[in-house]
Amino acid sequence: MILVTGATGTIGSEVLRRLAARGEQALAMTRDPAKLSARAVKADFADPASLDRALEGVDTVLSLTAFGRELPEHDLALVAAAGRAGTKKIVKISAIGTGETDDEKDIRSWHHHGERAVRDSGMAWTILRPAGFAGNALMWADTVRAGEPIPNTTGSGGQGVVDPRDVAEVAVEALTGGAHDGMTYELTGPEVISVPEQARVLGQVLGREVTTVEIPLEAARQGMLASGAEPLLVEVAMTGAAFVAAGGAERLSGDVAAVLGRAPRRFADWVRDHRAAFE
Ligand SMILES: NC(=O)c1ccc[n+]([C@@H]2O[C@H](COP(=O)([O-])OP(=O)(O)OC[C@H]3O[C@@H](n4cnc5c(N)ncnc54)[C@H](OP(=O)(O)O)[C@@H]3O)[C@@H](O)[C@H]2O)c1
């Protein structure tokens, strides 16, 4: 039995769909099983007893913890519960650049403890470190539908934007076979692409101009704080934006192609399959 945590989210829902298509026995973990039609178990990373119940009879677990200040402790809680349950294998969704800094205001530090716990767990493991998801573009959907320019805090800095479906496909390969045990993969798309370039792709697919407007970091910071965002998360967003703007995220990996035996999807592929959200 495979337990999929984060099962109602972007990656987890794709993983569940693909496991079902392969006829694999999978159980979805969520805090609210009413959200899912799949076979689901109610559990919360903050409640160890609920994790123990969710992991009963589970051989393999997909570890997907949500963005937020509790992410590191949720990672550790899941690995500890999997150890208690005698789980044999854990596949962890991490993030590109993990371990390259220990600054807590930098997202690249957040998965570090969880990765170490997974490697030291005694279970078989695979760690997946995706770049920024193509699906993050959905946060621009209202703006694009309204015909307004996309606010951009990252200048011309690019990222190896990855299609979440490719992340899910790699996760399914790691969950269902032994070939990827002990491996840490960096998952990127096939191209480094900036926000203005993403806007151009959106425009090409939608058949009308989509533009961007540069937002100075300080203005973005004040805007987020004024809207009630948690100060640590605001600083994480600002640190990430500055890193991308400086070109720090401009790297590509061949790992998606190596695992899946085909090129990764391009940002344009994701946009074509999600154009309805922008129309
Ligand atoms: N977005 C990116 O560009 C990017 C890039 C690289 C890495 N990542 C990593 O990918 C992960 C996020 O993946 P995603 O975008 O697929 O997630 P998502 O769509 O934001 O979904 C989050 C999931 O976490 C579950 N969840 C939240 N709090 C929980 C709790 N206390 N206990 C149990 N479950 C909880 C939610 O389930 P319920 O609400 O149903 O309980 C939901 O299924 C993060 O670890 C992030 O660091 C993201």
Short mmCIF file of C-alpha atoms in Angstrom, two decimals, residues 83-187:
data_model
loop_
_atom_site.label_atom_id
_atom_site.label_comp_id
_atom_site.label_asym_id
_atom_site.label_seq_id
_atom_site.Cartn_x
_atom_site.Cartn_y
_atom_site.Cartn_z
CA GLY A 83 9.81 4.56 11.30
CA ARG A 84 7.36 3.54 14.05
CA ALA A 85 5.05 1.95 11.48
CA GLY A 86 7.81 -0.09 9.82
CA THR A 87 7.31 1.65 6.45
CA LYS A 88 9.89 0.38 3.96
CA LYS A 89 10.29 3.30 1.60
CA ILE A 90 9.86 7.06 1.53
CA VAL A 91 9.86 9.40 -1.47
CA LYS A 92 10.24 13.02 -0.44
CA ILE A 93 9.25 16.09 -2.42
CA SER A 94 11.94 18.64 -1.54
CA ALA A 95 13.00 21.75 -3.49
CA ILE A 96 15.81 22.73 -5.83
CA GLY A 97 18.87 24.16 -4.08
CA THR A 98 18.11 22.47 -0.75
CA GLY A 99 21.08 22.54 1.60
CA GLU A 100 22.84 25.38 -0.24
CA THR A 101 22.10 27.77 2.65
CA ASP A 102 20.97 27.51 6.28
CA ASP A 103 19.27 30.93 6.26
CA GLU A 104 15.70 30.27 7.53
CA LYS A 105 14.48 33.17 5.36
CA ASP A 106 15.60 31.18 2.32
CA ILE A 107 13.32 28.38 1.09
CA ARG A 108 16.46 26.40 0.19
CA SER A 109 16.99 25.71 3.92
CA TRP A 110 13.46 24.45 4.67
CA HIS A 111 13.69 20.90 3.37
CA HIS A 112 17.23 20.31 4.61
CA HIS A 113 16.38 18.64 7.95
CA GLY A 114 13.65 16.55 6.33
CA GLU A 115 16.04 15.34 3.62
CA ARG A 116 18.61 14.35 6.24
CA ALA A 117 15.99 12.49 8.28
CA VAL A 118 14.88 10.61 5.16
CA ARG A 119 18.46 9.62 4.28
CA ASP A 120 19.15 8.51 7.87
CA SER A 121 15.83 6.69 8.30
CA GLY A 122 17.05 3.21 7.39
CA MET A 123 14.24 3.01 4.82
CA ALA A 124 14.75 2.97 1.08
CA TRP A 125 14.40 6.58 -0.12
CA THR A 126 14.30 8.89 -3.11
CA ILE A 127 14.50 12.68 -2.87
CA LEU A 128 12.99 14.87 -5.58
CA ARG A 129 14.04 18.52 -5.75
CA PRO A 130 11.79 20.36 -8.20
CA ALA A 131 12.36 23.85 -9.55
CA GLY A 132 9.48 26.39 -9.50
CA PHE A 133 6.22 24.81 -10.69
CA ALA A 134 4.59 25.93 -13.96
CA GLY A 135 1.34 25.85 -11.97
CA ASN A 136 2.50 28.84 -9.93
CA ALA A 137 1.33 30.84 -12.97
CA LEU A 138 -2.24 30.23 -11.78
CA MET A 139 -1.66 33.03 -9.24
CA TRP A 140 -1.70 35.38 -12.27
CA ALA A 141 -4.98 34.02 -13.65
CA ASP A 142 -7.26 36.79 -12.30
CA THR A 143 -4.81 39.48 -13.44
CA VAL A 144 -4.48 38.00 -16.93
CA ARG A 145 -8.26 37.53 -17.26
CA ALA A 146 -8.69 41.18 -16.28
CA GLY A 147 -6.24 42.19 -19.03
CA GLU A 148 -3.84 43.70 -16.49
CA PRO A 149 -0.04 43.33 -16.48
CA ILE A 150 1.49 40.54 -14.36
CA PRO A 151 3.40 41.99 -11.37
CA ASN A 152 7.04 40.90 -11.58
CA THR A 153 9.56 41.02 -8.72
CA THR A 154 12.22 38.89 -10.43
CA GLY A 155 13.22 41.13 -13.36
CA SER A 156 14.74 39.12 -16.20
CA GLY A 157 15.95 36.34 -13.89
CA GLY A 158 14.83 32.90 -15.04
CA GLN A 159 14.07 29.51 -13.53
CA GLY A 160 14.00 25.99 -14.93
CA VAL A 161 10.21 25.99 -14.46
CA VAL A 162 8.95 22.41 -14.22
CA ASP A 163 5.52 21.01 -15.08
CA PRO A 164 3.96 19.52 -11.92
CA ARG A 165 2.80 16.56 -14.02
CA ASP A 166 6.46 15.70 -14.69
CA VAL A 167 7.23 15.91 -10.96
CA ALA A 168 4.30 13.57 -10.30
CA GLU A 169 5.39 11.12 -13.01
CA VAL A 170 8.90 10.93 -11.58
CA ALA A 171 7.44 10.47 -8.09
CA VAL A 172 5.31 7.56 -9.33
CA GLU A 173 8.39 5.89 -10.88
CA ALA A 174 10.23 6.25 -7.57
CA LEU A 175 7.26 5.01 -5.53
CA THR A 176 6.61 1.92 -7.62
CA GLY A 177 10.09 0.54 -8.41
CA GLY A 178 13.51 0.16 -6.84
CA ALA A 179 15.56 1.73 -9.64
CA HIS A 180 15.57 5.16 -8.02
CA ASP A 181 16.31 4.15 -4.44
CA GLY A 182 19.09 6.22 -2.86
CA MET A 183 18.87 8.86 -5.59
CA THR A 184 18.43 12.63 -5.26
CA TYR A 185 17.02 14.14 -8.45
CA GLU A 186 16.80 17.78 -9.47
CA LEU A 187 13.63 18.24 -11.52
#
